[in-house]
Coordinates of C-alpha atoms in Angstrom, one line a residue:
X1 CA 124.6 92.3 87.5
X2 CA 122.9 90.0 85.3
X3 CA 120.1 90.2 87.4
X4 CA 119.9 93.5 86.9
X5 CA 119.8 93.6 83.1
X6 CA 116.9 91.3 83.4
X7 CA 115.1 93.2 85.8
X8 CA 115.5 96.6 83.6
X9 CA 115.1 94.5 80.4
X10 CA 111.1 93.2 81.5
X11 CA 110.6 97.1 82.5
X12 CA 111.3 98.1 78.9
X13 CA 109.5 95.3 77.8
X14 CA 106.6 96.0 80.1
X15 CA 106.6 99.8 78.8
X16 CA 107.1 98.5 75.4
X17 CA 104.1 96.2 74.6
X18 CA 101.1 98.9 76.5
X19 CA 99.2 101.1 74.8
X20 CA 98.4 104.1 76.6
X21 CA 95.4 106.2 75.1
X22 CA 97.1 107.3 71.8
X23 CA 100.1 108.8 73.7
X24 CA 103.6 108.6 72.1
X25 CA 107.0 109.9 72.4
X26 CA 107.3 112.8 69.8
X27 CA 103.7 113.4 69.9
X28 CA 103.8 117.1 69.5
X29 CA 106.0 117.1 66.6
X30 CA 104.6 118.8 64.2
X31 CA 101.6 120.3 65.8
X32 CA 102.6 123.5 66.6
X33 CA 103.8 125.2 64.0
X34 CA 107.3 125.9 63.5
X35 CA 107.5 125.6 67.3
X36 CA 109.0 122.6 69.0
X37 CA 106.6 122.2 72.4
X38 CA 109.4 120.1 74.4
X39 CA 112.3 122.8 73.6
X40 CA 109.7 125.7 75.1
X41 CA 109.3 123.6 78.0
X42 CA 112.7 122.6 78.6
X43 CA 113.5 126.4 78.4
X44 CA 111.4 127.6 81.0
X45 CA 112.6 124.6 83.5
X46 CA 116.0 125.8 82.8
X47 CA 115.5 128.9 83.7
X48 CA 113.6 128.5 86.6
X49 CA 116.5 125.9 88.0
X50 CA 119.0 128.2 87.7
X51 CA 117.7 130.6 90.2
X52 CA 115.5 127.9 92.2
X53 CA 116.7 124.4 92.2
X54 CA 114.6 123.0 94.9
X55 CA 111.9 123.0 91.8
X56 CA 113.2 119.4 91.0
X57 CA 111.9 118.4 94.7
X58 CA 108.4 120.6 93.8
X59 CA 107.9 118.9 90.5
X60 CA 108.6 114.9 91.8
X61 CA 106.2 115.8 94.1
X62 CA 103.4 117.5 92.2
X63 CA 103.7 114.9 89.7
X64 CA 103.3 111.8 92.3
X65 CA 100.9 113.2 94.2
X66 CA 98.9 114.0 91.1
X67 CA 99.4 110.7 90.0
X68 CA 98.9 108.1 92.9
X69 CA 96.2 110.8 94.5
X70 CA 93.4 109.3 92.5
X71 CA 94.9 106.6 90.4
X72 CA 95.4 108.6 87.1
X73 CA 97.8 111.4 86.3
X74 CA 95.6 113.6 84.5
X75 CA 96.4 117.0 85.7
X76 CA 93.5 116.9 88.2
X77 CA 95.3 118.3 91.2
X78 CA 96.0 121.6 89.1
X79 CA 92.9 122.6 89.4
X80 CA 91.9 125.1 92.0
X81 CA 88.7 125.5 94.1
X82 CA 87.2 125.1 97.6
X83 CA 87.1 121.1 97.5
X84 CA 89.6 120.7 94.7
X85 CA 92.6 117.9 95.2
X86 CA 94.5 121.0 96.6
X87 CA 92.3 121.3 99.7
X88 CA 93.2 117.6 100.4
X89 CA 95.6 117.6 104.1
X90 CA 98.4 115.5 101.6
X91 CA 98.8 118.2 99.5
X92 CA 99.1 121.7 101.4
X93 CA 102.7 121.5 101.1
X94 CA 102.2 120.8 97.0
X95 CA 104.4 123.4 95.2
X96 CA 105.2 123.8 91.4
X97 CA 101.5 125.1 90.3
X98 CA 103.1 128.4 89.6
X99 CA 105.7 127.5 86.8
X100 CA 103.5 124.7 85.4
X101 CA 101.2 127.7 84.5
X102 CA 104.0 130.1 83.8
X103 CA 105.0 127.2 80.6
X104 CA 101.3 126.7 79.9
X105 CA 101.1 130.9 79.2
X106 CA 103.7 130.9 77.0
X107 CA 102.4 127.5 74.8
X108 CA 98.8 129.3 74.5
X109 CA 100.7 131.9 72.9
X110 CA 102.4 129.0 70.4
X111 CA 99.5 127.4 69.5
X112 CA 96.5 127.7 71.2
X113 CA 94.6 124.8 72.3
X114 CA 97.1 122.2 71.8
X115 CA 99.0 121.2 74.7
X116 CA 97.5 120.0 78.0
X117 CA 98.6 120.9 81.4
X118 CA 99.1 117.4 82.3
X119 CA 101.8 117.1 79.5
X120 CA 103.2 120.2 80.9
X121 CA 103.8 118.4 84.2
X122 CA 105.1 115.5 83.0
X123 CA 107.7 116.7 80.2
X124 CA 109.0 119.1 83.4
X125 CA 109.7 116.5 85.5
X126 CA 111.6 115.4 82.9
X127 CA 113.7 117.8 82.3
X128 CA 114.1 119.3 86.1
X129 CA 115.5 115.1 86.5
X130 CA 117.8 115.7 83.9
X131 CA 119.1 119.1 85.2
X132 CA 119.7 117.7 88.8
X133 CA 121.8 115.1 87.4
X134 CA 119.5 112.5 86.4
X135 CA 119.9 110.8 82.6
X136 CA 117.8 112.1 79.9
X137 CA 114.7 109.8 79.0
X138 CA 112.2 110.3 76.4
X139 CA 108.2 110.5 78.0
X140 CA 105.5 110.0 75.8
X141 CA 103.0 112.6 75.0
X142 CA 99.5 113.1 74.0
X143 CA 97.5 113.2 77.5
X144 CA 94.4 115.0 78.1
X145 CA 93.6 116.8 80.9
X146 CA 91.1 115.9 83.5
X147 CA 87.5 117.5 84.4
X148 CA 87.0 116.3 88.0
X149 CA 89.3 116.9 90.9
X150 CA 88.0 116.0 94.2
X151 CA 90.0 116.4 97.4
X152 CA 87.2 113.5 98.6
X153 CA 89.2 111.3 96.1
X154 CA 92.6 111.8 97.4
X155 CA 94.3 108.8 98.9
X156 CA 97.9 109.1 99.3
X157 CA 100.1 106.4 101.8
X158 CA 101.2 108.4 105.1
X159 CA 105.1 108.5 105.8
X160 CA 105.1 105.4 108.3
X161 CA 102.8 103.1 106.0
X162 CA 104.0 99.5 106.4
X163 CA 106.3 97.8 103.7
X164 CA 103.7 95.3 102.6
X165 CA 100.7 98.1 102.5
X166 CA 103.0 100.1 100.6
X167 CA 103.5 97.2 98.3
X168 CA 100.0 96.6 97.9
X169 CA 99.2 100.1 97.4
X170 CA 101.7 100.5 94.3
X171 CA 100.8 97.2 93.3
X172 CA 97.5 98.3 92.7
X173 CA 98.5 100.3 89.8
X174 CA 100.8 97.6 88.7
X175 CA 104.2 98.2 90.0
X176 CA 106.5 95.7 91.5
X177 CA 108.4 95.3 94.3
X178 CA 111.3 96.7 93.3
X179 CA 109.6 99.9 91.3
X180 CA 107.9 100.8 94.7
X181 CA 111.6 100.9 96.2
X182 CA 112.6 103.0 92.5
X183 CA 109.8 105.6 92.8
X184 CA 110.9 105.9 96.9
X185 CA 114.4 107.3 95.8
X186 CA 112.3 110.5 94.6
X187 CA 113.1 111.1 98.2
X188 CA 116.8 111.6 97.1
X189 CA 115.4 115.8 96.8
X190 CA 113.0 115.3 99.0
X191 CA 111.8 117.2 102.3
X192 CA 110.2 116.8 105.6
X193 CA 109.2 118.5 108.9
X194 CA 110.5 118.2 112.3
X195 CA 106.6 117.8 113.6
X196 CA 106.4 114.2 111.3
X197 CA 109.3 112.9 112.8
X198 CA 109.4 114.1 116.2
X199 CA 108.3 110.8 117.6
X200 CA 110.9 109.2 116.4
X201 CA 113.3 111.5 117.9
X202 CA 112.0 112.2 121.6
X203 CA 109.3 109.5 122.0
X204 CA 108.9 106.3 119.8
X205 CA 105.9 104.5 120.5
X206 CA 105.9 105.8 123.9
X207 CA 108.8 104.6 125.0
X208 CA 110.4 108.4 126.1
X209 CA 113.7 107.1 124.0
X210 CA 114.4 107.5 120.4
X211 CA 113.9 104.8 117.1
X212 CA 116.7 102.3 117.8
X213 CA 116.6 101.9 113.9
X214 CA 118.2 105.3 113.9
X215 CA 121.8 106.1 113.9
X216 CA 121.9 107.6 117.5
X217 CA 124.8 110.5 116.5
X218 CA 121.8 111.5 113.7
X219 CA 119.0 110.9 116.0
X220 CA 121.3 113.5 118.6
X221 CA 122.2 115.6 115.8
X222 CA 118.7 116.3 114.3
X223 CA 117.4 116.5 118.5
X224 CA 119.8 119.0 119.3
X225 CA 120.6 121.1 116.6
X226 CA 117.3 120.9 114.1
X227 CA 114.4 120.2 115.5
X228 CA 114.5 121.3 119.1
X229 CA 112.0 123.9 119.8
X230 CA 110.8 123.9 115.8
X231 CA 108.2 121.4 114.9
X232 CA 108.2 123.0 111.6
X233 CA 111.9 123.3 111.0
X234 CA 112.6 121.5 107.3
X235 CA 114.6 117.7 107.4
X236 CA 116.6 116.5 104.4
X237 CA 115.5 113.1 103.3
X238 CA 118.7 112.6 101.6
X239 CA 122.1 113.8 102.7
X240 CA 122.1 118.0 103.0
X241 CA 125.5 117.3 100.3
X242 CA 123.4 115.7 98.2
X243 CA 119.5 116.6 98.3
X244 CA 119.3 118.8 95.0
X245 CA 120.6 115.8 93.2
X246 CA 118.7 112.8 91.9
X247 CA 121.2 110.4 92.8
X248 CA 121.8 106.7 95.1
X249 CA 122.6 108.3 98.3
X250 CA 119.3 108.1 99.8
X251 CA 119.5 104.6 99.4
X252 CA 123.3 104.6 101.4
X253 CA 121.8 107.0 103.8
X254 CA 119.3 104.5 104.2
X255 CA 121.7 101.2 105.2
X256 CA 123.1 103.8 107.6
X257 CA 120.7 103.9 109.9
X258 CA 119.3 107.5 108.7
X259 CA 116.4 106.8 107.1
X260 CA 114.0 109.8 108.4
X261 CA 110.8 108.6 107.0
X262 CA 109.5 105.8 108.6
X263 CA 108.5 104.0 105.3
X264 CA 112.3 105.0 104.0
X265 CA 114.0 103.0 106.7
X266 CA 111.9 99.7 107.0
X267 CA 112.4 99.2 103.1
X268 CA 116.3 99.2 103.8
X269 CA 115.8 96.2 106.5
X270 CA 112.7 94.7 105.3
X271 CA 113.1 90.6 103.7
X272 CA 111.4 91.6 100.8
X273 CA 112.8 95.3 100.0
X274 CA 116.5 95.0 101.6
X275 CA 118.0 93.6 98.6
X276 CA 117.2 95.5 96.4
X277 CA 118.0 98.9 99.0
X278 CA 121.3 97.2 98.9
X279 CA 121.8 97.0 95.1
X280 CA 120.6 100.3 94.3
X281 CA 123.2 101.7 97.2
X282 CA 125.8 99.9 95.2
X283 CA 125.1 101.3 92.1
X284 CA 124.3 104.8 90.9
X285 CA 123.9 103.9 87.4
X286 CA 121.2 101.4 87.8
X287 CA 118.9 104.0 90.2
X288 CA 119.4 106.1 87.5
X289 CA 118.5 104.0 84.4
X290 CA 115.6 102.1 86.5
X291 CA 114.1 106.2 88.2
X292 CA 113.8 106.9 84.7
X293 CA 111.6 104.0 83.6
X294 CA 109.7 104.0 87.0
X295 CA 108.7 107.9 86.0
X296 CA 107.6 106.9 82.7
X297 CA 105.4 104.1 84.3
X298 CA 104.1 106.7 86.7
X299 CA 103.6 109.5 84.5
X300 CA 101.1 106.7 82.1
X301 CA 98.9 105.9 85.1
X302 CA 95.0 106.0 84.0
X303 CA 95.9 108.0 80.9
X304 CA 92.8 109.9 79.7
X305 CA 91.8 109.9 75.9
X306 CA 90.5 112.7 74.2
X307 CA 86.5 111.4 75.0
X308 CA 87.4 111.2 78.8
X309 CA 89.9 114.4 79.1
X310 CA 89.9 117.6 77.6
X311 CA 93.0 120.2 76.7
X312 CA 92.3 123.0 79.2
X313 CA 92.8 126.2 78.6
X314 CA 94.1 127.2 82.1
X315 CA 95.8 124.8 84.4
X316 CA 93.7 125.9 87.2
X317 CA 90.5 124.9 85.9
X318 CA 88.4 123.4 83.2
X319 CA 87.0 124.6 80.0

């Protein structure tokens, strides 16, 4: 445990001491009026949750991909058009765009001009965390949107990336060990399709026998029953009990051998991931505490200030 304090201690620390381009939490306060810009938001992701809460698996995703696609989350991959970020092969199965612009309508009606689409993103990620049962954590606020977005300039890690290239490729925009294992858990709502893992089901590296790593009743259970026959039949990443709540299990699921993703199960037996797969399993309250700080990290990659970015006036394209 004590280890643990320190480890969440040097990421408040870490988040503490960085400036990133003039953002702060509260940043809107004040600038729209009467109107408080996080309540609006919050609002809207309510709503939307009640009727549809697989938007807390859209918005991780959107946000991530957005994010890690080219280094800076600046609401690039919003933006629509025949090479845009969209068109990219990681990002077909994107979802989210519609309610992101559905909060962005209703802001330009608040106070026009004022709130970017990439803060819109971010504070509803927030939120759709809290309302799956995540804790609430303050973002701060103030980014500008993007002009450029290039499918050319996605890169994004494919499901069966190694440990150490995932490692290197997070560590590139400064996260440790141990975050890269945090931001994984996003897989606790997460989604896949029979065709990704099929190899590890019927054929594993040619062998004609499944994954060994994988628990053989779930490797017979997913063979038989879910993706027989339907290469684009959906997979839970995270127990089907448990995969509209941001929670530890993925990382229990994970020491049991069901880790569908090949990246998710070589964290929970790699020397340099496993301990802390095992720590995380153990304890719900320190996924929690440490998802929330590992967003916030995320969600401040490449910040854009007001000469790089502009506040657009539709999500789906630039001024």
């Amino acid at each position: 445990m004590a280890k643990q304090v320190a480890i969440v201690v040097l990421l408040v620390l870490g988040l503490v001491n960085s400036s990133y381009a003039g953002t702060s939490v509260g940043y809107y306060t004040g600038k729209c009026g009467s109107n408080d810009v996080e309540s609006i938001i919050k609002g809207i992701v309510q709503a939307r949750f009640s009727y549809d809460p697989d938007i807390i698996a859209f918005l991780l995703r959107l946000l991530f991909h957005d994010t890690m696609g080219n280094k800076q989350t600046d609401g690039s991959l919003l933006l629509k058009g025949p090479n845009s970020e969209q068109t990219a092969v990681p990002n077909f199965t994107v979802k989210g765009y519609d309610l992101i612009d559905t909060i962005k309508e209703a802001l330009e009606q608040a106070c026009p001009g004022v709130v970017s689409c990439t803060d819109i993103m971010v504070a509803a990620t927030r939120d759709a965390v809290l309302l799956a049962g995540g804790i609430y954590f303050d973002v701060p606020l103030g980014r500008y949107d993007g002009k450029v977005g290039l499918a050319s300039n996605v890169v994004l890690p494919p499901p069966d990336i190694s440990v150490a290239s995932a490692i290197a490729y997070y560590g590139d925009v400064g996260f440790t060990d141990l975050e890269t294992v945090v931001l994984l858990g996003g897989h606790t709502v997460g989604v896949t399709h029979c065709n990704v893992i099929k190899d590890r089901l019927y054929n594993y590296k040619g062998t004609q026998q499944p994954d060994p790593a994988l628990d053989a009743l779930y490797v017979f259970f997913l063979g038989n029953f879910i993706c027989q026959n339907n290469d684009e039949m959906f997979v839970f990443l995270d127990s089907p009990n448990s995969v509209r709540t941001v929670d530890n299990s993925y990382y229990q699921m994970l020491l049991q051998g069901k880790g569908i993703l090949p990246i998710d199960n070589a964290i929970a037996f790699d020397p340099s991931t496993a301990s802390y797969v095992q720590d995380l399993a153990n304890n719900n309250d320190y996924f929690l505490d440490l998802f929330t700080k590992v967003l916030v990290k995320l969600s401040l990659v490449g910040v854009l200030d007001e000469n790089e970015g502009e506040i657009r006036q539709l999500c789906s394209q630039t001024n």
